[in-house]
Coordinates of N, CA and C in Angstrom, one line a residue:
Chain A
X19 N 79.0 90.9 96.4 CA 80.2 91.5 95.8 C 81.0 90.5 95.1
X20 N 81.6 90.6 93.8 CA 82.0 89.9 92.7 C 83.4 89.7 93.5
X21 N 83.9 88.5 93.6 CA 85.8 88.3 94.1 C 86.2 88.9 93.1
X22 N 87.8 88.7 93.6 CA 89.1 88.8 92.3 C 88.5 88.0 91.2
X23 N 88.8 88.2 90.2 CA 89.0 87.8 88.9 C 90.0 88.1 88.3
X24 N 90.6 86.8 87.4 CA 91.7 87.0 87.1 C 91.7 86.0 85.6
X25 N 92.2 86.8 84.6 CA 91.9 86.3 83.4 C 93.3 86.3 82.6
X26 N 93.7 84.8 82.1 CA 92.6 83.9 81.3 C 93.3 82.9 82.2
X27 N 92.4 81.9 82.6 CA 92.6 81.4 84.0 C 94.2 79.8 83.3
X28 N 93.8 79.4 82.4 CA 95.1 78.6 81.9 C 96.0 79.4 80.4
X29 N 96.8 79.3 80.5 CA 97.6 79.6 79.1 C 98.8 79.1 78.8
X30 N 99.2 78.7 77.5 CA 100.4 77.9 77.0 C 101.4 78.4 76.4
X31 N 102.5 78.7 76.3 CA 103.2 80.0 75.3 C 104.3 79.0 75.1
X32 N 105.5 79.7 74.6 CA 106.8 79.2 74.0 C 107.3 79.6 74.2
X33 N 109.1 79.5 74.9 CA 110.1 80.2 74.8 C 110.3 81.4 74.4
X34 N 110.6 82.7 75.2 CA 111.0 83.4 73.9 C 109.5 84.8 74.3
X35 N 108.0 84.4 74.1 CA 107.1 84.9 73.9 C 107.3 85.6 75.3
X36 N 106.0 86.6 74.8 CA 106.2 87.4 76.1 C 104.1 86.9 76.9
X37 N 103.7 87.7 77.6 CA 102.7 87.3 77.9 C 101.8 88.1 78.8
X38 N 100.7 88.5 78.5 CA 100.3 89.6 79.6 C 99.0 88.6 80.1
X39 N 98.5 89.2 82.0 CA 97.9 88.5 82.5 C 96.7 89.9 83.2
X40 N 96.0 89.4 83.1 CA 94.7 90.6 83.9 C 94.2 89.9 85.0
X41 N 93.9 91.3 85.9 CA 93.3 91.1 87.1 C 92.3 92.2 87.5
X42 N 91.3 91.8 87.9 CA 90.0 93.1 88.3 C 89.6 92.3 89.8
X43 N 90.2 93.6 90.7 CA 90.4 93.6 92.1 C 88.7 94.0 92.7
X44 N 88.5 93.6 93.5 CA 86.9 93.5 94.4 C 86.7 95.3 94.4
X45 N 85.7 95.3 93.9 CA 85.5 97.1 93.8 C 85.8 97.7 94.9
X46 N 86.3 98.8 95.3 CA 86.7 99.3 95.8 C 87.9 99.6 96.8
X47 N 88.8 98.1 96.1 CA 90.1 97.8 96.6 C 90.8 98.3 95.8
X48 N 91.9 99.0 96.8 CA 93.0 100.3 95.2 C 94.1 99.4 95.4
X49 N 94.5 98.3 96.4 CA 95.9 97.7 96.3 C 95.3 96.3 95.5
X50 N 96.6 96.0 94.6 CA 96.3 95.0 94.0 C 98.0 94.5 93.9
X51 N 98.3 93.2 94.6 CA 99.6 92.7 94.7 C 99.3 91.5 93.8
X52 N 100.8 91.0 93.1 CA 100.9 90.1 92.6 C 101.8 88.8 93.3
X53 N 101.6 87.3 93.0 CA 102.8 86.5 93.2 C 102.7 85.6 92.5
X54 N 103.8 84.7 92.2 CA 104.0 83.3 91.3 C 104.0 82.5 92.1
X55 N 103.3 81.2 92.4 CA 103.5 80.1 92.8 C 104.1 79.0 91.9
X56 N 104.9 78.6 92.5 CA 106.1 77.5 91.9 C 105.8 76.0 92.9
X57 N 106.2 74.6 92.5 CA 106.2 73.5 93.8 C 107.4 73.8 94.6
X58 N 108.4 74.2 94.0 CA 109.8 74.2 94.6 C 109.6 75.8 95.5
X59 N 109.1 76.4 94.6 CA 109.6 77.9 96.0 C 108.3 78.6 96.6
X60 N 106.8 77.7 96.4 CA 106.2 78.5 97.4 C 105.6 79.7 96.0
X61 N 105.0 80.4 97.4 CA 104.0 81.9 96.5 C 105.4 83.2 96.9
X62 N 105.9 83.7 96.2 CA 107.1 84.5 95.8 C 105.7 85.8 95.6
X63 N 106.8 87.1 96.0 CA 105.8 88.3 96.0 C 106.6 89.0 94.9
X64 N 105.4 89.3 93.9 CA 106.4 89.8 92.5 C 106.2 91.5 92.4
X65 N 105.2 92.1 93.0 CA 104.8 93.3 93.0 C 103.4 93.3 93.9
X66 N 103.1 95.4 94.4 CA 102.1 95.6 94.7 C 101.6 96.8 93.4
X67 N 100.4 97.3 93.5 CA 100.1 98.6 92.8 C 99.3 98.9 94.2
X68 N 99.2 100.6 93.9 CA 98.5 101.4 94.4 C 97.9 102.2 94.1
X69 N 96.4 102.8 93.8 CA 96.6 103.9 92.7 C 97.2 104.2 91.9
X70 N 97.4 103.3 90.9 CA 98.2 103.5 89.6 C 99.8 103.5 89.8
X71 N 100.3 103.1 91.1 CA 101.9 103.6 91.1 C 102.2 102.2 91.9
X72 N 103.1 101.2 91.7 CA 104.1 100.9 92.3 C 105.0 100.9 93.7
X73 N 104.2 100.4 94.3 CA 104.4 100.9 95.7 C 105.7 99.8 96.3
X74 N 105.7 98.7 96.0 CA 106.5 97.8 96.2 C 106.9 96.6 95.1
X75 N 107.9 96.1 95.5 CA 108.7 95.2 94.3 C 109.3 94.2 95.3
X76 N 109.2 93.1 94.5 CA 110.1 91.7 94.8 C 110.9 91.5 94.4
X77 N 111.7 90.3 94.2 CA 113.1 90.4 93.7 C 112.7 89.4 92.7
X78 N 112.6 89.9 91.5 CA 111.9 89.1 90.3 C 112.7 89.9 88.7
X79 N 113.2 89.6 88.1 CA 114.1 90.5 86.9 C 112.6 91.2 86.5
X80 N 113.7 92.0 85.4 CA 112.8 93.6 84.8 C 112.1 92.6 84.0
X81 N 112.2 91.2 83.4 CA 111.4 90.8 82.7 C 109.4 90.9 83.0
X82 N 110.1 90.8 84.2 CA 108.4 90.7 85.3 C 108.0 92.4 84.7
X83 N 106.7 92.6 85.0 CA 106.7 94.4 85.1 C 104.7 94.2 85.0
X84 N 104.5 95.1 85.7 CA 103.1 95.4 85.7 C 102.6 97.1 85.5
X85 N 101.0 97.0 85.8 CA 100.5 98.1 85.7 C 99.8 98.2 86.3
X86 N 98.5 99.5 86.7 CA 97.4 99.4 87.5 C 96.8 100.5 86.5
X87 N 95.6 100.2 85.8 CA 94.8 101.3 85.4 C 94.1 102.0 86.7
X88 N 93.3 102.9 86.2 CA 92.5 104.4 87.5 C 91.1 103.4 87.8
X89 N 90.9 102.2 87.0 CA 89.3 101.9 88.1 C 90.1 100.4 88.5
X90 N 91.2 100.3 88.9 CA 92.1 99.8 90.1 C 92.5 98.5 89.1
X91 N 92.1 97.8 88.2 CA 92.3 96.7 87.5 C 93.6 96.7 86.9
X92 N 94.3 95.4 87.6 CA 95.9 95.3 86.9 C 96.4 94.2 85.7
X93 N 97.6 94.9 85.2 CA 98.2 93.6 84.4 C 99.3 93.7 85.1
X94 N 99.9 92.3 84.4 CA 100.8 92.1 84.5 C 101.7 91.7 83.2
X95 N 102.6 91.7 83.1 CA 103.3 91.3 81.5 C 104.6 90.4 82.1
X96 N 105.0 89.7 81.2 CA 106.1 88.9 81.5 C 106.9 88.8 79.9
X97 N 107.8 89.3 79.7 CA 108.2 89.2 78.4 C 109.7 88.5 78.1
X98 N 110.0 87.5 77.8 CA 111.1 87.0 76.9 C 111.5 85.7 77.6
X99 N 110.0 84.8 77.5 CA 109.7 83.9 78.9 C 110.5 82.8 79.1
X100 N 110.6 82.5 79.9 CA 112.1 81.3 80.4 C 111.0 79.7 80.9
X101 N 111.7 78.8 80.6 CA 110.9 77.6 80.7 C 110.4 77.3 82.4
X102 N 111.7 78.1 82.9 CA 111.2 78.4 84.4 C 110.3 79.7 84.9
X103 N 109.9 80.5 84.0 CA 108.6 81.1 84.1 C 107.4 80.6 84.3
X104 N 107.2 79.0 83.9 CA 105.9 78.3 84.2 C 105.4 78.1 85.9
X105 N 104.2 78.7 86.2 CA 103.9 78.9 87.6 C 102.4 78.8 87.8
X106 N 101.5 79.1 88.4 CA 100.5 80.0 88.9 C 100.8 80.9 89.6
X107 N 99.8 82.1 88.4 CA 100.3 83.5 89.0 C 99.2 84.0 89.4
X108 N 99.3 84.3 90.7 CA 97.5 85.1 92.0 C 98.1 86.3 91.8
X109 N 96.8 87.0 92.1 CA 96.9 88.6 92.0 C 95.8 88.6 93.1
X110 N 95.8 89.5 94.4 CA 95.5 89.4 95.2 C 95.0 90.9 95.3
X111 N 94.0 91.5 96.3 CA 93.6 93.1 96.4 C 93.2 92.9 97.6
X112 N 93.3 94.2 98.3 CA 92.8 94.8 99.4 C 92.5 96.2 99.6
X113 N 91.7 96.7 100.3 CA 91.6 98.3 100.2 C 92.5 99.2 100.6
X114 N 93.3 99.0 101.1 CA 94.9 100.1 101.5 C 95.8 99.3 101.3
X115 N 96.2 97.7 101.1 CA 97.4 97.1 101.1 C 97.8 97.3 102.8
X116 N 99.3 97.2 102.7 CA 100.0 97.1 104.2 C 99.7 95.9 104.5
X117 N 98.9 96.1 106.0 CA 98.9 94.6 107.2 C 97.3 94.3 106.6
X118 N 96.5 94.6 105.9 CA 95.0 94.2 106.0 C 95.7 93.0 105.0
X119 N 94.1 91.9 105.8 CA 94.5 90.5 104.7 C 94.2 90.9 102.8
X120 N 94.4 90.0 102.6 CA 94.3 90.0 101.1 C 93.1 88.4 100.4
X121 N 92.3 89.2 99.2 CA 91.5 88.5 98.6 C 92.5 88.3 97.4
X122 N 92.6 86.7 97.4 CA 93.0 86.3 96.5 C 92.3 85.6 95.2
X123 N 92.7 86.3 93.7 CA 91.5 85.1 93.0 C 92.2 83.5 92.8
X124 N 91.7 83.1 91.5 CA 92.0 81.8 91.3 C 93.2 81.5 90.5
X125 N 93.9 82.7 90.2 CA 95.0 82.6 89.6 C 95.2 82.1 87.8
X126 N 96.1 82.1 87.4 CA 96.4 82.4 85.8 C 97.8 81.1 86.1
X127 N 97.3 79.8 85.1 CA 98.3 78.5 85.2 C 99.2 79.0 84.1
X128 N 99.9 79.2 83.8 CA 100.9 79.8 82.6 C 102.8 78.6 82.7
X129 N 102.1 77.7 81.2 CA 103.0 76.8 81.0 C 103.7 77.4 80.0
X130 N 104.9 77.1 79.9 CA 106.2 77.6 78.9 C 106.5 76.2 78.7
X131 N 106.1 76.2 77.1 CA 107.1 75.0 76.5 C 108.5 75.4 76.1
Chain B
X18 N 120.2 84.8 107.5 CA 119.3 85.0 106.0 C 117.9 85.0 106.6
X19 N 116.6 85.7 105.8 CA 115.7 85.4 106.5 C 114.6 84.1 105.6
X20 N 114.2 83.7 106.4 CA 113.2 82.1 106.5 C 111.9 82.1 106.9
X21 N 111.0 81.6 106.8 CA 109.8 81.2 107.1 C 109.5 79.8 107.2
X22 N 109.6 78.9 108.1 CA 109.5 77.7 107.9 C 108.1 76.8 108.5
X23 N 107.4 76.1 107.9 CA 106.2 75.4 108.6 C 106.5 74.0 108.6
X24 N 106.0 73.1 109.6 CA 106.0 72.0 110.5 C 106.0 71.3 108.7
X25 N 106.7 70.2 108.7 CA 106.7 69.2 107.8 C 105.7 69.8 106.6
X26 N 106.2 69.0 105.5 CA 105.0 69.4 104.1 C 103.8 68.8 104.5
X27 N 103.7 67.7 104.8 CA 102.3 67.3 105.4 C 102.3 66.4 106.5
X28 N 100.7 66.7 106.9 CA 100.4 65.9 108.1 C 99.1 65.4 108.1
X29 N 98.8 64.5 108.5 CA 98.1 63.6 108.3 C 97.7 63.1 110.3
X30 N 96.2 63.5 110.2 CA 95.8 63.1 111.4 C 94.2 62.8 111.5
X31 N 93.4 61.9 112.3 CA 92.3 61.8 112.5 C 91.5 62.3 112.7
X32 N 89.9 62.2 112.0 CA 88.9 62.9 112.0 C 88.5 63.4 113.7
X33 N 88.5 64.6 114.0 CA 88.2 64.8 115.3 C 89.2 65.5 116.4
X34 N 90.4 64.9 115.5 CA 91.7 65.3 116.5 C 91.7 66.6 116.7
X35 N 92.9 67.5 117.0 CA 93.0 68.6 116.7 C 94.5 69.1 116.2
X36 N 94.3 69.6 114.5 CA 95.7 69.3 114.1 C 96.4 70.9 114.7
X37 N 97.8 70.7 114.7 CA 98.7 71.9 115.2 C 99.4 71.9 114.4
X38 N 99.5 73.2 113.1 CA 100.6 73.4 112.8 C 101.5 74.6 113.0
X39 N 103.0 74.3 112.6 CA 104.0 75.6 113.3 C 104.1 76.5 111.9
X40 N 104.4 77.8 112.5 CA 105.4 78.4 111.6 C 106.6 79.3 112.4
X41 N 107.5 78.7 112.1 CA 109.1 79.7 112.9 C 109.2 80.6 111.7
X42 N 109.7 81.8 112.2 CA 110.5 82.3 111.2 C 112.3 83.1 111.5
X43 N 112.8 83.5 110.8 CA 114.3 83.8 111.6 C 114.5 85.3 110.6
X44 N 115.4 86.4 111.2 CA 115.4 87.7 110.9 C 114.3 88.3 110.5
X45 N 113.0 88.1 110.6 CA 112.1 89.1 110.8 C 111.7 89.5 111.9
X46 N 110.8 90.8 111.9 CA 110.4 91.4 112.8 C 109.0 91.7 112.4
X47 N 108.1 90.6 112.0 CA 107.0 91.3 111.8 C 105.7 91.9 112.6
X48 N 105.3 92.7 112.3 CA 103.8 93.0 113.1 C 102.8 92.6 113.0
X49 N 102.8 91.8 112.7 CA 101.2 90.6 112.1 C 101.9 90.0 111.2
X50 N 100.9 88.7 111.3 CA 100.6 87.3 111.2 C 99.4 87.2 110.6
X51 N 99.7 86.3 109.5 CA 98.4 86.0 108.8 C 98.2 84.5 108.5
X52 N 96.9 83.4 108.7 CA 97.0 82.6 108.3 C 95.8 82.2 106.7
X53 N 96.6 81.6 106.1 CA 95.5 81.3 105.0 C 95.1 79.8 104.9
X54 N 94.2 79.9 103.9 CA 94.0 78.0 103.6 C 94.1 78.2 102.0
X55 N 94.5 77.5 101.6 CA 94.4 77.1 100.2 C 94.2 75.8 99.9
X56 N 93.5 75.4 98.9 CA 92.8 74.7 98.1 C 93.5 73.8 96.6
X57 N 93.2 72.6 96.5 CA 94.3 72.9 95.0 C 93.4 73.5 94.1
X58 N 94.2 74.1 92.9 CA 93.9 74.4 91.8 C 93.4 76.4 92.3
X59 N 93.3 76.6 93.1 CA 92.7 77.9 93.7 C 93.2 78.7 94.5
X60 N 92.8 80.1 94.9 CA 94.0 81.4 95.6 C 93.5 80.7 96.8
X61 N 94.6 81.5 97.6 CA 94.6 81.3 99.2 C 92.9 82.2 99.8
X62 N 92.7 81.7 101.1 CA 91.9 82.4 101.4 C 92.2 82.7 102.7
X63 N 92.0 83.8 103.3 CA 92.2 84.6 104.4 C 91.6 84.0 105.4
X64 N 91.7 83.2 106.7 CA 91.6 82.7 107.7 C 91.6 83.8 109.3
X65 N 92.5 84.0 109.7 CA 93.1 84.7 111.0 C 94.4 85.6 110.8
X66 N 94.1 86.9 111.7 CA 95.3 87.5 111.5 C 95.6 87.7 113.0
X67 N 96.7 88.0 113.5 CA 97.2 88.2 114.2 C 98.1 89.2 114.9
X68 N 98.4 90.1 115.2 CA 99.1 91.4 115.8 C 100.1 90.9 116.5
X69 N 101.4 91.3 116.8 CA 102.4 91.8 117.4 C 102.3 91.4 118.9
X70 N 101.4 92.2 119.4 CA 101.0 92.3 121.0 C 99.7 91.2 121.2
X71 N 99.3 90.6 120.7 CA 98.3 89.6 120.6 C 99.0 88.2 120.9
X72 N 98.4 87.6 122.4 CA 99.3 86.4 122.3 C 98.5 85.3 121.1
X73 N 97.0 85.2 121.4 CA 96.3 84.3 121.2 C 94.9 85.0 120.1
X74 N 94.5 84.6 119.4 CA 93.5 84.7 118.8 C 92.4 83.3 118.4
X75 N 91.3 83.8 118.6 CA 90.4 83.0 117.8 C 89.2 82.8 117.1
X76 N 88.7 81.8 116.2 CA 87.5 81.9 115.2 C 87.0 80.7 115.1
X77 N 86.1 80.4 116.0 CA 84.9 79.3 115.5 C 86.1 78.3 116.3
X78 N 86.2 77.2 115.6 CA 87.2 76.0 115.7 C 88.6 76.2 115.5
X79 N 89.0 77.4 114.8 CA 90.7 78.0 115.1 C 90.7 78.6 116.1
X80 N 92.4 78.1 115.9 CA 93.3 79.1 117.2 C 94.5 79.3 116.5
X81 N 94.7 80.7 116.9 CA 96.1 80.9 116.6 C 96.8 81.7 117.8
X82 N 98.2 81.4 117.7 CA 98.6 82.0 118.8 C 100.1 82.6 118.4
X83 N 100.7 83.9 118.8 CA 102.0 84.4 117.9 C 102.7 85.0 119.5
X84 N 104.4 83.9 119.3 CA 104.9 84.1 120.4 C 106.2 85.1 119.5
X85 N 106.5 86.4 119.7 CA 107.6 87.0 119.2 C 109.2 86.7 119.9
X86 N 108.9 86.1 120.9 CA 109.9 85.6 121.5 C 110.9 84.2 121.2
X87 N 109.8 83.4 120.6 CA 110.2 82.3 120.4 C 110.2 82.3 118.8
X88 N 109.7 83.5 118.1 CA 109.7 83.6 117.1 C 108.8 82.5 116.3
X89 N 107.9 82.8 116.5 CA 106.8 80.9 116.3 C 105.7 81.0 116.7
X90 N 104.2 81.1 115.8 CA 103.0 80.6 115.5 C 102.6 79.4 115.4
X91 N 101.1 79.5 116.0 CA 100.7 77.9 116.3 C 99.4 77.8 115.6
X92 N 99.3 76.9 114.7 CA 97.6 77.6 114.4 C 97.1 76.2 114.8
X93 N 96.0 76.1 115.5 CA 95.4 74.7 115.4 C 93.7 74.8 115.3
X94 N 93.7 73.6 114.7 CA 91.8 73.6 113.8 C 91.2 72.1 115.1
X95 N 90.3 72.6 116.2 CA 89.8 71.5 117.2 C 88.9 71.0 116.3
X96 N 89.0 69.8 116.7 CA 87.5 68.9 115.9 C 87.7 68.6 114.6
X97 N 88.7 68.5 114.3 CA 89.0 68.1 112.6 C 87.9 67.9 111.9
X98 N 87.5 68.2 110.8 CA 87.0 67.6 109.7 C 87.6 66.9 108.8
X99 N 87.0 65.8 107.5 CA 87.8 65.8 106.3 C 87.7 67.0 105.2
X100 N 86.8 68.0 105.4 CA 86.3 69.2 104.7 C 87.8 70.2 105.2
X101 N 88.5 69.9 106.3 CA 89.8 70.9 106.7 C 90.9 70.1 105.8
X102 N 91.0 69.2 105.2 CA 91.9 69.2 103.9 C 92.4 70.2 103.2
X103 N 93.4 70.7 103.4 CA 94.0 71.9 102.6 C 95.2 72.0 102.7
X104 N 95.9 73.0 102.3 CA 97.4 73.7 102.9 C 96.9 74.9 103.2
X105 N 97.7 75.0 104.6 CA 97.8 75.8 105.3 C 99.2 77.0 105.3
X106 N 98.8 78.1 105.0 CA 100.3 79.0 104.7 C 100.1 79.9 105.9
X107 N 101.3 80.5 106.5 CA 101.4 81.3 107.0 C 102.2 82.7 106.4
X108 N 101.5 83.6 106.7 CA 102.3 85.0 106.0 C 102.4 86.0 107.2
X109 N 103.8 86.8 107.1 CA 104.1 87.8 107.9 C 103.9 88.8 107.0
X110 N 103.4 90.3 107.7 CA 103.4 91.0 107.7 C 104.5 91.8 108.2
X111 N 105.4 92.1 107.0 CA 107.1 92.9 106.9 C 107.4 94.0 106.1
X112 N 107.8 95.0 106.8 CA 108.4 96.2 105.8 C 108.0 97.3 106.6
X113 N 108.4 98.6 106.6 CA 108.1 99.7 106.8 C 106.2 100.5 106.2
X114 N 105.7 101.1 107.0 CA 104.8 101.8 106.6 C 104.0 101.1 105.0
X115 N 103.8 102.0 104.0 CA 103.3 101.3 102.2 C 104.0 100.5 102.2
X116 N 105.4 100.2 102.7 CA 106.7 99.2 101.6 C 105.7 98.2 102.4
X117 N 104.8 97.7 103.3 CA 105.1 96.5 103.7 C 104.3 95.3 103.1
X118 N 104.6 94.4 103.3 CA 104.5 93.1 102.4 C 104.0 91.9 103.0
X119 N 103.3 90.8 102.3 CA 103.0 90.4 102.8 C 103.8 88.8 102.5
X120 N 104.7 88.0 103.5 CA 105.6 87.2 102.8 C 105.3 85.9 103.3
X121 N 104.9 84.5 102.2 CA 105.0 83.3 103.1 C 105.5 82.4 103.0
X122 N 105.4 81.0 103.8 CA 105.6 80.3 104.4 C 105.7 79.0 103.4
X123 N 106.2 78.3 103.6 CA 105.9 77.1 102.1 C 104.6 76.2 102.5
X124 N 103.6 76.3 103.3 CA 102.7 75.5 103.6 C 103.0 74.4 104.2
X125 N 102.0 73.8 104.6 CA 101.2 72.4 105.4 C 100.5 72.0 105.2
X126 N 100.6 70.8 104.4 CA 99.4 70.6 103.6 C 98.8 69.6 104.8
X127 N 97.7 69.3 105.2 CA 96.7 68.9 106.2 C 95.8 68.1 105.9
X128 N 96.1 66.6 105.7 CA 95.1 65.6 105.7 C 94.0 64.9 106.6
X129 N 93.3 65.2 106.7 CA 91.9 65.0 107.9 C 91.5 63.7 107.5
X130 N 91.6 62.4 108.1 CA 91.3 61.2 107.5 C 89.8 60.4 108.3
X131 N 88.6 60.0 107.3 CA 87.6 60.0 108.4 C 87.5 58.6 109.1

């Protein structure tokens, strides 16, 4: 069975830009959560999806915002990016979310000049 | 406010030993415990979980153990390797019913020296 995948594994942007990030969750996992890892703060929980809907939110501005398409695969978007936007962002899935562990992929390096 | 705190950023101990790391946390109430390992450059990977009513758990050469009293997880790896180089995070499991979440710990990063 294929892990998380998560695409495009480095990216570079500018001030200003906005930026979207994909994830395709282990088949037949419908929760697909997001986080940003930073050196200073750790892995930060930015969202879950569930079936297409938003089940949970972090405390992250509206700039953050995601999605879930119907064959479970998420984005994420980050638009009007701040030089402290630069992080690794994991997108992680499980089959119900809640308490079950979570498969994490390899994450998306996203530098802001 | 609430916290998650684990034993020093790193630790550094001999091939064989058996390293112990903590995690305290303060104003939660969670129902499970989760431990991961991460890697650099790579996601965390799911190690042990742990339950509420579960003093002690274990797998192969881990142990983990979750005191709600003392508010404080122990995870320890017997027999060190240098292959157990990693950071070690700990995550609670917090929130109501769907809302709940999975929140961690800033790591331990874990030097196995041979």
């Amino acid at each position: 069975k294929a892990g998380v995948t998560q695409t495009p594994r480095y990216l570079i942007k500018t001030r200003g830009q906005q930026v979207t990030l994909s994830c395709s969750p282990i088949s037949g996992h419908r929760s697909v959560s997001w986080y940003q890892q930073t050196p200073g703060q750790g892995l930060q929980f930015l969202f879950e999806y569930f079936s297409e809907t938003q089940r949970n939110k972090g405390n992250f501005p509206g700039r953050f915002s995601g999605r879930q398409f119907s064959n479970s695969r998420s984005e994420m978007n980050v638009s009007t990016l701040e030089l402290g936007d630069s992080a690794l962002y994991l997108c992680a899935s499980s089959l119900e979310g809640g308490n079950e562990k979570l498969f994490f992929g390899s994450g998306t390096q996203l530098s802001v000049l | 406010s609430q916290k998650i705190e684990q034993n020093s950023e790193a630790l550094n101990i001999q091939e064989g030993k058996t390293a112990t790391l903590t995690c305290n946390y303060t104003n939660y109430s969670p129902a499970y415990l989760q431990w991961y390992r991460q890697d650099p450059g790579r996601g965390p990977v799911f190690l042990l979980l742990i339950r509420e009513n579960e003093k002690e758990k274990r797998k192969e050469r881990l142990k983990v153990t979750f005191d709600t009293t003392l508010k404080q997880s122990l995870f320890h790896i017997t027999a060190s390797q240098p292959a157990d180089s990693a950071t070690y995070l700990c995550a609670l499991v917090t929130g109501p019913g769907s809302a709940r979440q999975l929140t961690f710990g800033s790591g331990t990063q874990l030097t196995v020296l041979p």
